[in-house]
CSV table of C-alpha atoms in Angstrom, one decimal:
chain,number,residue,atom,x,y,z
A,1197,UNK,CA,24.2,-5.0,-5.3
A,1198,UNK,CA,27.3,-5.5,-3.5
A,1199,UNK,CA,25.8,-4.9,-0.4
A,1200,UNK,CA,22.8,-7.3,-1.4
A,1201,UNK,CA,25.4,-10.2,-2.0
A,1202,UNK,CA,27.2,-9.5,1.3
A,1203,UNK,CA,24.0,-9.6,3.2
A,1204,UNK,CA,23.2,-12.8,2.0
A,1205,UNK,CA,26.6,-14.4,2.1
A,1206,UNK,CA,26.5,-13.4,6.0
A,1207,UNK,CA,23.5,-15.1,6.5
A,1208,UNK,CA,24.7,-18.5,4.6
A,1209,UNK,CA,27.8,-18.3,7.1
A,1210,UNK,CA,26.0,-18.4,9.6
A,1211,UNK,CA,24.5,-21.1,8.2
A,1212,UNK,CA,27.7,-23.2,7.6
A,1213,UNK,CA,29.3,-22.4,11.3
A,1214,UNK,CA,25.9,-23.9,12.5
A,1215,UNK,CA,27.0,-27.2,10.9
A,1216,UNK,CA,30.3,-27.4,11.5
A,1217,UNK,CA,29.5,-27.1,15.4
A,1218,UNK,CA,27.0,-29.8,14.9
A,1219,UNK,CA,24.2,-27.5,15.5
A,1220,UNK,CA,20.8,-27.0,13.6
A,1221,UNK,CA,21.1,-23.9,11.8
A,1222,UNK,CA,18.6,-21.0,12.3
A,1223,UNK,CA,17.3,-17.6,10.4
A,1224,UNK,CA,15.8,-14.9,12.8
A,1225,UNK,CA,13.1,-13.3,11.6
A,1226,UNK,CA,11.3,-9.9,13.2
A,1227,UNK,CA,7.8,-10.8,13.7
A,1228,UNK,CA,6.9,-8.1,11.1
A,1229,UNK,CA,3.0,-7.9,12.0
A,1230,UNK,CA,2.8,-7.9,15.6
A,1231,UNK,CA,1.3,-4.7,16.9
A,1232,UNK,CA,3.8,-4.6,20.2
A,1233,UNK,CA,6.9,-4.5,17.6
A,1234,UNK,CA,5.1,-0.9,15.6
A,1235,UNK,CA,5.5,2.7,17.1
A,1236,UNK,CA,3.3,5.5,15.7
A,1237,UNK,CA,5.5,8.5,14.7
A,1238,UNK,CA,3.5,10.9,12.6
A,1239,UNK,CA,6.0,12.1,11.1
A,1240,UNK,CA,6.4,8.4,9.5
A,1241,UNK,CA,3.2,6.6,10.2
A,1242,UNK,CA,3.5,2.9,11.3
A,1243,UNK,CA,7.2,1.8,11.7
A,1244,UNK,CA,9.4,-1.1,13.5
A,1245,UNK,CA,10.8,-0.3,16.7
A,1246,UNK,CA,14.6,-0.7,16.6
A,1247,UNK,CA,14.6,-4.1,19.1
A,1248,UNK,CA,11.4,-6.0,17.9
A,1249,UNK,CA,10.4,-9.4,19.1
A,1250,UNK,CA,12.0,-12.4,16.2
A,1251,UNK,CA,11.0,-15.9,15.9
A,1252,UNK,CA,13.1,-18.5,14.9
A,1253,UNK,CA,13.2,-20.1,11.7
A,1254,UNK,CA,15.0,-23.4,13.0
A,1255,UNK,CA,15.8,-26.0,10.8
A,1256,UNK,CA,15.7,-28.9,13.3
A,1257,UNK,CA,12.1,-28.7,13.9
A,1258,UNK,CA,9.1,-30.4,12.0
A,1259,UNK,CA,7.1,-27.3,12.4
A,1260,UNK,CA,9.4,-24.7,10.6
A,1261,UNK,CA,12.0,-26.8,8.5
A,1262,UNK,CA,10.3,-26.2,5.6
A,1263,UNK,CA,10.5,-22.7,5.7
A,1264,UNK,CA,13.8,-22.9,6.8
A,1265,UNK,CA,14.6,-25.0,3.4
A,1266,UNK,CA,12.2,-22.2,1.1
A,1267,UNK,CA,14.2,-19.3,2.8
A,1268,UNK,CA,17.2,-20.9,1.5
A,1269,UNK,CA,15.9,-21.6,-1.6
A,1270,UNK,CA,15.2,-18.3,-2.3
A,1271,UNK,CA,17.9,-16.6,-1.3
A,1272,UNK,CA,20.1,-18.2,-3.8
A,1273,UNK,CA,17.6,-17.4,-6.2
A,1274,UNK,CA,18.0,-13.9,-4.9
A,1275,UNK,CA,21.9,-14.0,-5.2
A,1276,UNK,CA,21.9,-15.3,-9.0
A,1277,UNK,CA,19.4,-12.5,-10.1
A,1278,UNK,CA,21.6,-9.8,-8.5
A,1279,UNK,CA,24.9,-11.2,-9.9
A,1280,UNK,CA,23.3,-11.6,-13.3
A,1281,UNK,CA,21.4,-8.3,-13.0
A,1282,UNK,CA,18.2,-9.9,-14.1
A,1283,UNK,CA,14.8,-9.6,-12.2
A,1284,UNK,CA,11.8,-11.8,-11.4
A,1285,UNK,CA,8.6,-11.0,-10.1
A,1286,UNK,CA,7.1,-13.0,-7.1
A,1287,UNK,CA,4.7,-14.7,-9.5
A,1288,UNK,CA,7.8,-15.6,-11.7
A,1289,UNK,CA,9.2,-17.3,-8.4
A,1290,UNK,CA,6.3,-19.1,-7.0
A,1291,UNK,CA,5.7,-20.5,-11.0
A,1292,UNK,CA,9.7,-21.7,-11.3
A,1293,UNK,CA,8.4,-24.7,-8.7
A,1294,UNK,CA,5.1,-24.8,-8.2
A,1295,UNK,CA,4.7,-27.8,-6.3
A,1296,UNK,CA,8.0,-26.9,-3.7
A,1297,UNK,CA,6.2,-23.6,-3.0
A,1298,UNK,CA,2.6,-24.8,-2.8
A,1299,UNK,CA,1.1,-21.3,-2.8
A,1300,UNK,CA,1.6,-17.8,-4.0
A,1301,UNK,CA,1.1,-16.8,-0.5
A,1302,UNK,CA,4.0,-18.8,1.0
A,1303,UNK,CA,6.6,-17.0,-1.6
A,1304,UNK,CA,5.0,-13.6,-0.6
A,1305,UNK,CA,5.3,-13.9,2.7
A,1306,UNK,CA,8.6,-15.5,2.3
A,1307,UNK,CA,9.9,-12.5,0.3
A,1308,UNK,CA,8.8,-10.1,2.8
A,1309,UNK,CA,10.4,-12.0,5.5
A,1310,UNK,CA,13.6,-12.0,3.3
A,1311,UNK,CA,13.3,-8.6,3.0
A,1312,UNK,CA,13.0,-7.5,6.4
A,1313,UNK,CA,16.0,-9.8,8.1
A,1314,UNK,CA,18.8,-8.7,5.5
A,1315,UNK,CA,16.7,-4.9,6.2
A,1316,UNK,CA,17.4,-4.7,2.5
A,1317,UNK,CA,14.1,-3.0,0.6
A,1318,UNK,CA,12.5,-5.7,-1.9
A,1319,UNK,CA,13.7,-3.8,-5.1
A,1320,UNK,CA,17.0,-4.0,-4.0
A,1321,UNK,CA,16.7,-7.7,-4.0
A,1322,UNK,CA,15.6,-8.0,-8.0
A,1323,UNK,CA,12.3,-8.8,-7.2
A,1324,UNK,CA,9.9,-6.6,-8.3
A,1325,UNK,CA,5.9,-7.1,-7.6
A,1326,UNK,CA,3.1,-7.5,-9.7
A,1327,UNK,CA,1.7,-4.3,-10.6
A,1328,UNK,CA,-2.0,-3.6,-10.6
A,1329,UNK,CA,-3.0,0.1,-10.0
A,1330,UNK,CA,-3.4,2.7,-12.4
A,1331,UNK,CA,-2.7,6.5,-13.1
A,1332,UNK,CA,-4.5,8.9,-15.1
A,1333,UNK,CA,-3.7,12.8,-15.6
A,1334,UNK,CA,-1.2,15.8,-16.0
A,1335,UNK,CA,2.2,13.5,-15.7
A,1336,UNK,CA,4.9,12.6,-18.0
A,1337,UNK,CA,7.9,10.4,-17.1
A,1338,UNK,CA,10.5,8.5,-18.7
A,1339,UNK,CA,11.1,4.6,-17.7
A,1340,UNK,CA,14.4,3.0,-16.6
A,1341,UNK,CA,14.8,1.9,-20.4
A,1342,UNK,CA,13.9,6.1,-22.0
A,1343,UNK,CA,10.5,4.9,-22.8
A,1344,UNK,CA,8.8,8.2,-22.5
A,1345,UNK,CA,5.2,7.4,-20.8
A,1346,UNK,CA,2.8,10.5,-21.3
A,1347,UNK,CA,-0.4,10.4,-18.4
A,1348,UNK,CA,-2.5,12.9,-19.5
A,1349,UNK,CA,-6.0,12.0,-19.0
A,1350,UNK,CA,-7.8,9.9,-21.8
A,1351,UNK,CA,-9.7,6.9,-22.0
A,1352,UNK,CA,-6.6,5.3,-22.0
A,1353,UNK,CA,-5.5,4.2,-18.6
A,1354,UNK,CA,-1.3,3.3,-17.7
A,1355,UNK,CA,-0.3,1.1,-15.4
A,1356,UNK,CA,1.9,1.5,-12.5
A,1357,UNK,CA,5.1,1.3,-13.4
A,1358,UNK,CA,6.8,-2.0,-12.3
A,1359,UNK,CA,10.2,0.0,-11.3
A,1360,UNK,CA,8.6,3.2,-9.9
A,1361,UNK,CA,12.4,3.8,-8.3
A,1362,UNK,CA,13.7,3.8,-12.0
A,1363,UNK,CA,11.7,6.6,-13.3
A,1364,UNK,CA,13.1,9.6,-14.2
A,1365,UNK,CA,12.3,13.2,-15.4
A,1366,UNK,CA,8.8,13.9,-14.1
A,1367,UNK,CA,6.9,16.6,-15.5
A,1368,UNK,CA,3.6,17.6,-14.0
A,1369,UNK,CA,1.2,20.9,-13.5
A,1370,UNK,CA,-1.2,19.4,-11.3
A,1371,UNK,CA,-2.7,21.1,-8.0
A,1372,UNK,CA,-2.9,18.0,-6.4
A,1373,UNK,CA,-3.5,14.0,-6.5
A,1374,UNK,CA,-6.5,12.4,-5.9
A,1375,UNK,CA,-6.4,8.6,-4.9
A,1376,UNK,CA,-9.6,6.8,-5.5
A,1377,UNK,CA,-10.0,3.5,-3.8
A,1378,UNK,CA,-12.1,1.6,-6.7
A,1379,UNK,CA,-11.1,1.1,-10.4
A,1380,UNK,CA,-15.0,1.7,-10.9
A,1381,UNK,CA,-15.1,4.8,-10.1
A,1382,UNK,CA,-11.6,6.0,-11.2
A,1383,UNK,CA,-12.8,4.8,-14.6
A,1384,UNK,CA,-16.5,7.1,-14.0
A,1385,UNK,CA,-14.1,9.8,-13.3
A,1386,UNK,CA,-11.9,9.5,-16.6
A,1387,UNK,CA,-14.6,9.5,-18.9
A,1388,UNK,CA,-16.4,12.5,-16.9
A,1389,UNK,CA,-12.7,13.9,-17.8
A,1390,UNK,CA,-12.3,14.7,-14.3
A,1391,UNK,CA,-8.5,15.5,-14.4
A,1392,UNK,CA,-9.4,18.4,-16.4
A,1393,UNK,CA,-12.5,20.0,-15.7
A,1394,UNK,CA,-11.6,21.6,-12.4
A,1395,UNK,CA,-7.8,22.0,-12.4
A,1396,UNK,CA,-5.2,19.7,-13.8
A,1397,UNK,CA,-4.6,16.5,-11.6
A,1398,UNK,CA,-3.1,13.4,-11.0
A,1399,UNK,CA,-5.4,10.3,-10.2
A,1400,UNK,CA,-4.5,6.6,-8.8
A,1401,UNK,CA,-6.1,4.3,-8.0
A,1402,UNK,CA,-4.8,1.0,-6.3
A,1403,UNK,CA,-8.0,-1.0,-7.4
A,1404,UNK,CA,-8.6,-2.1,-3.8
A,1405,UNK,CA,-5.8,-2.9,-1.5
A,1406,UNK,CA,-2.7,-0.9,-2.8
A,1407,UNK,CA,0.5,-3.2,-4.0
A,1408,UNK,CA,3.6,-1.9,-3.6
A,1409,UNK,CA,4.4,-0.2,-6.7
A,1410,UNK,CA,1.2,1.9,-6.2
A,1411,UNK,CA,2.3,2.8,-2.8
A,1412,UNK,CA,6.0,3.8,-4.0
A,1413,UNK,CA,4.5,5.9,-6.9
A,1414,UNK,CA,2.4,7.9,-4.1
A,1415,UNK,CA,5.2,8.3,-2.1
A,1416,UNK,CA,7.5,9.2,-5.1
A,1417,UNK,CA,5.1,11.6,-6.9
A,1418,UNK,CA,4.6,13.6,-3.4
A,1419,UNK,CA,8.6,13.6,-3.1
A,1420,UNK,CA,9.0,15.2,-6.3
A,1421,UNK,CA,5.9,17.5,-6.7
A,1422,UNK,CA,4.8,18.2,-2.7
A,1423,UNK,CA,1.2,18.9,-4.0
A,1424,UNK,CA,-2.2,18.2,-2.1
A,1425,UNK,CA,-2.7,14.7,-1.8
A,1426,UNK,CA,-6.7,13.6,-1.3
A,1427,UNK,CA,-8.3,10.3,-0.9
A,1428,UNK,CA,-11.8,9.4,-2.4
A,1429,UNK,CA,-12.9,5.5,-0.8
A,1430,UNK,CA,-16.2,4.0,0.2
A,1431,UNK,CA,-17.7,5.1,3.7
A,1432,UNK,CA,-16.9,1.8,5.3
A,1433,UNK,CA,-14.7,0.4,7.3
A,1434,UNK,CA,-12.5,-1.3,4.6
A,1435,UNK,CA,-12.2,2.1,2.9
A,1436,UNK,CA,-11.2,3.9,5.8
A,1437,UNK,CA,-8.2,0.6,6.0
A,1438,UNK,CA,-7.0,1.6,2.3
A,1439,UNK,CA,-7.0,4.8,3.0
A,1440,UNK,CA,-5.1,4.2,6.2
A,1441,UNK,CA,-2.3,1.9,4.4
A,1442,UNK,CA,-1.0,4.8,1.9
A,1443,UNK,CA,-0.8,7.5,4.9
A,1444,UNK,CA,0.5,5.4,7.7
A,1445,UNK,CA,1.5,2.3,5.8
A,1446,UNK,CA,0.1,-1.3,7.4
A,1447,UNK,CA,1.7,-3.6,10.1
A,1448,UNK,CA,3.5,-6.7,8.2
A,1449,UNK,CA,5.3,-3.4,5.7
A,1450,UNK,CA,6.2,-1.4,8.9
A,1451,UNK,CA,9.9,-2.4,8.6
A,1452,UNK,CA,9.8,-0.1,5.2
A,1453,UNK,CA,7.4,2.9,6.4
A,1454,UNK,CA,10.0,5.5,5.5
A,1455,UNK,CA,9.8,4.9,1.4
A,1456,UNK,CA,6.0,4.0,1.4
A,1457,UNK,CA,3.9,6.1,3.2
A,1458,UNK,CA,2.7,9.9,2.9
A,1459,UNK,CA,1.2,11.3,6.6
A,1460,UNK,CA,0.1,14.3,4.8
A,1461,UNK,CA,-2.9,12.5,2.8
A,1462,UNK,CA,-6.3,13.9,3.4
A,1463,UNK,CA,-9.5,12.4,3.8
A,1464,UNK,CA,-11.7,14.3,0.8
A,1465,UNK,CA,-14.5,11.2,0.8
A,1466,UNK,CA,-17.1,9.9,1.0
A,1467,UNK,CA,-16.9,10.4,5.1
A,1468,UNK,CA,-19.8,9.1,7.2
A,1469,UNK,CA,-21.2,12.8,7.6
A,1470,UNK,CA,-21.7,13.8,4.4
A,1471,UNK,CA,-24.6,10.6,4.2
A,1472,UNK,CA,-26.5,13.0,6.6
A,1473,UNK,CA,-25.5,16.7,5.2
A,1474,UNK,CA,-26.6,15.2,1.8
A,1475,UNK,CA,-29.8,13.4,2.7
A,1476,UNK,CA,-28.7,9.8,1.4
A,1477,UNK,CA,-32.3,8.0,1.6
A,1478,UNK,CA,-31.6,5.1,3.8
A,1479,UNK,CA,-33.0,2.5,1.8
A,1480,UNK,CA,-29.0,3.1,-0.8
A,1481,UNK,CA,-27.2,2.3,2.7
A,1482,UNK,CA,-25.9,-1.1,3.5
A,1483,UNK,CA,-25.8,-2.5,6.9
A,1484,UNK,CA,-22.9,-3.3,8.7
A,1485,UNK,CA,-21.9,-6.7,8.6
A,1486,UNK,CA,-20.2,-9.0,11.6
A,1487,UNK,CA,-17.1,-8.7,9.9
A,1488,UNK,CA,-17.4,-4.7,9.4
A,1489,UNK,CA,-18.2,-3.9,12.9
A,1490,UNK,CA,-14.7,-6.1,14.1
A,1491,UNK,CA,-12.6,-4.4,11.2
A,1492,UNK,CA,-14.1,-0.6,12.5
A,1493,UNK,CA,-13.0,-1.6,16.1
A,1494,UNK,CA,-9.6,-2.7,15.5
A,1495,UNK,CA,-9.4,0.6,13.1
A,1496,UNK,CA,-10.7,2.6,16.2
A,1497,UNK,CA,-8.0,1.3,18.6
A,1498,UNK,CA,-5.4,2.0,16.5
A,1499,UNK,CA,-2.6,4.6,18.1
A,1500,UNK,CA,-2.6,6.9,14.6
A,1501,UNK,CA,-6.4,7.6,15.4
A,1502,UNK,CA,-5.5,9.4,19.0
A,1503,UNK,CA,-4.2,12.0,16.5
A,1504,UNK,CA,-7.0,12.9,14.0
A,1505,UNK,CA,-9.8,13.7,16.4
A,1506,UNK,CA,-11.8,14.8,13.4
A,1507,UNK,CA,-11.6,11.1,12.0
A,1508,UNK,CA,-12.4,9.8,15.2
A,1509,UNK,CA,-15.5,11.3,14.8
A,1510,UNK,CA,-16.5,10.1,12.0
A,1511,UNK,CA,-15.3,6.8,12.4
A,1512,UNK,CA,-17.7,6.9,15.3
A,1513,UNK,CA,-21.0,8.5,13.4
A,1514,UNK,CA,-20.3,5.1,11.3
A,1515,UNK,CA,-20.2,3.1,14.4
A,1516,UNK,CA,-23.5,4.6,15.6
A,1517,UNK,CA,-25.5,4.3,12.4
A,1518,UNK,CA,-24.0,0.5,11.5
A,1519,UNK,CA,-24.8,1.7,7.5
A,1520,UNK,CA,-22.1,1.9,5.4
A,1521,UNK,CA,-21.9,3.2,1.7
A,1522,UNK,CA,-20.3,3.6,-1.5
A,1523,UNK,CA,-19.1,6.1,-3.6
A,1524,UNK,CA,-21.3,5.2,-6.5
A,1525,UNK,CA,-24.1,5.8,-4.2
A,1526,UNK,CA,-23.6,9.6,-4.8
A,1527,UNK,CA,-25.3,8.7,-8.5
A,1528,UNK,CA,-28.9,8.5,-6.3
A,1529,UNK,CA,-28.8,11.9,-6.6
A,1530,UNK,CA,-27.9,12.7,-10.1
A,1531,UNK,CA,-26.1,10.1,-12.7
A,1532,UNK,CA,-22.6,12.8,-12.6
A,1533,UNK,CA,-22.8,14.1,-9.0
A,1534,UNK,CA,-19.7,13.0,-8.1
A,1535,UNK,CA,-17.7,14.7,-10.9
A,1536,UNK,CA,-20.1,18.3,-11.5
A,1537,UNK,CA,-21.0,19.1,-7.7
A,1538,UNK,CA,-19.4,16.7,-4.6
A,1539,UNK,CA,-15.8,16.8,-5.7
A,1540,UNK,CA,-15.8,20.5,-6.9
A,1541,UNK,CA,-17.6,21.8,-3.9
A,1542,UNK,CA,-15.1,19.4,-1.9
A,1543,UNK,CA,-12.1,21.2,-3.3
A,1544,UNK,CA,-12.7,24.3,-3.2
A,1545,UNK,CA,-14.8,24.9,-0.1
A,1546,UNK,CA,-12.2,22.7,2.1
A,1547,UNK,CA,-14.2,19.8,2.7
A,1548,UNK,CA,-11.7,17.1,3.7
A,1549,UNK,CA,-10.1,15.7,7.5
């Protein structure tokens, strides 16, 4: 914390020598999601290079004062939390002034911008995020406060912990993790009971777009128990995006890369090929949209793709066909085929990139 404080103190200097030269003060900020300022490592995934392109935050001009003044604004609430050892969440901050902030958006991006200019990780600064994945399966852990939170699979989902660096004592048997993109279907799969039919596992799912917490939990539970990790998304391009974020992380989060991602995630489903190997009748495939064929080429350009040759080729068998499906449309051929035959066979034969 004492670091946090100094951080910030540094940057309020800065600040205050600004005005007693008579100058307009300025924050520098890393452009955090221009591609020029990410390297590839795969090792890492997608990271910041050391000397990235900043912009300015000055507080002299009409365009960015206001920012300027939020930064600020911010930051001290940042300073008070860590010398009073309390936490907020970004909602808590964007509702303490609704009107100064305007929109949720503006805190988060403000945050993250925070964040990356002190190169302090958001936790550290007493903010935590909202959390809105789940987990399911063979896991046991005990919360910063000893509340002893028991996984195993039920009809009863948890949520993500809030402080995923706080928890403590993890106890697991599984063989491996399986993320699934869509609450839908991570739901199908609890009450097929999944996570123990085949072999004890652990399942997330990030509902969509992981949030943070869901993303450290990933990263924490391969740190601790170095078992198979496995995604299951929609054959489409935003799947193959989510799937992307947890193993190589995602452009605006590069400058934290090193606690959030996991390179050695696999690809388990529902590729492009198996719609052919399994005979998917056309008529259950969806079209591509405008938007999908853009968000497929900006995927296919990206430098982590050079390195899986065996995605490339499926992200081009989805290019060709312009159909894209998913997961649930594994139920046209049988109501549980998912659960009794695709993911068993999947498993245990090797089938995943």
């Amino acid at each position: 914390s004492s670091e946090v404080l100094e951080a910030i103190e540094n940057v309020i200097q800065d600040v205050l020598k600004s005005l007693a030269q008579k100058q307009a003060p300025v924050l520098t900020v890393a452009k955090r999601s221009d591609w020029r300022n990410i390297q590839f490592k795969d090792t890492v995934g997608l990271q910041m290079v050391p000397h990235c392109t900043t912009q300015q935050i000055r507080s002299d001009c009409p365009r960015s004062a206001q920012k300027f003044a939020l930064m600020l604004k911010i930051l001290s609430m940042i300073y008070k939390m860590v010398q009073s050892n309390t936490y907020a969440t970004k909602r808590d901050i964007y509702y303490s002034d609704t009107l100064l902030f305007g929109s949720q958006s503006v805190v988060d991006n403000i945050v993250s911008d925070i964040s990356c200019m002190l190169k302090i990780p958001r936790r550290s600064l007493h903010i935590l995020s909202t959390t809105k994945g789940f987990v399911a399966g063979n896991l046991s852990y005990t919360e910063e406060d000893g509340t002893i939170v028991n996984c195993t699979c039920g009809a009863t989902v948890l949520t993500v912990p809030s402080n995923v660096q706080g928890i403590k004592n993890l106890i697991s048997h599984a063989k491996f993790m399986l993320i699934v993109e869509k609450d839908a279907t991570f739901q199908r799969l609890l009450d097929d009971d999944f996570c123990n039919k085949l072999s004890p596992c652990i399942m997330i799912t990030g509902r969509g777009v992981p949030d943070l917490n869901t993303r450290l939990l990933v990263r924490k539970l391969w740190d601790t128990f170095q078992i198979p990790i496995f995604t299951l998304m929609d054959a489409d391009p935003h799947g193959v995006e989510i799937m992307c974020i947890y193993k190589y992380g995602s452009a605006s989060m590069s400058f934290e890369a090193h606690h959030l991602t996991v390179p050695s995630i696999k690809w388990l489903g529902l590729l492009p090929s198996d719609l052919q190997r399994l005979n998917i009748c056309r008529d259950a495939l969806i079209p591509f949209t405008k938007q999908d064929q853009n968000k497929l080429a900006s995927i296919q350009k990206r430098p982590y793709i050079a390195y899986q040759p065996a995605w490339k080729r499926e992200l081009e068998i989805m290019a060709a066909s312009k159909l894209k499906a998913e997961i649930q449309v594994l139920t046209s051929l049988s109501s549980d085929y998912l659960s009794r035959v695709y993911l068993p066979n999947k498993l245990q034969f090797g089938g995943w990139l």
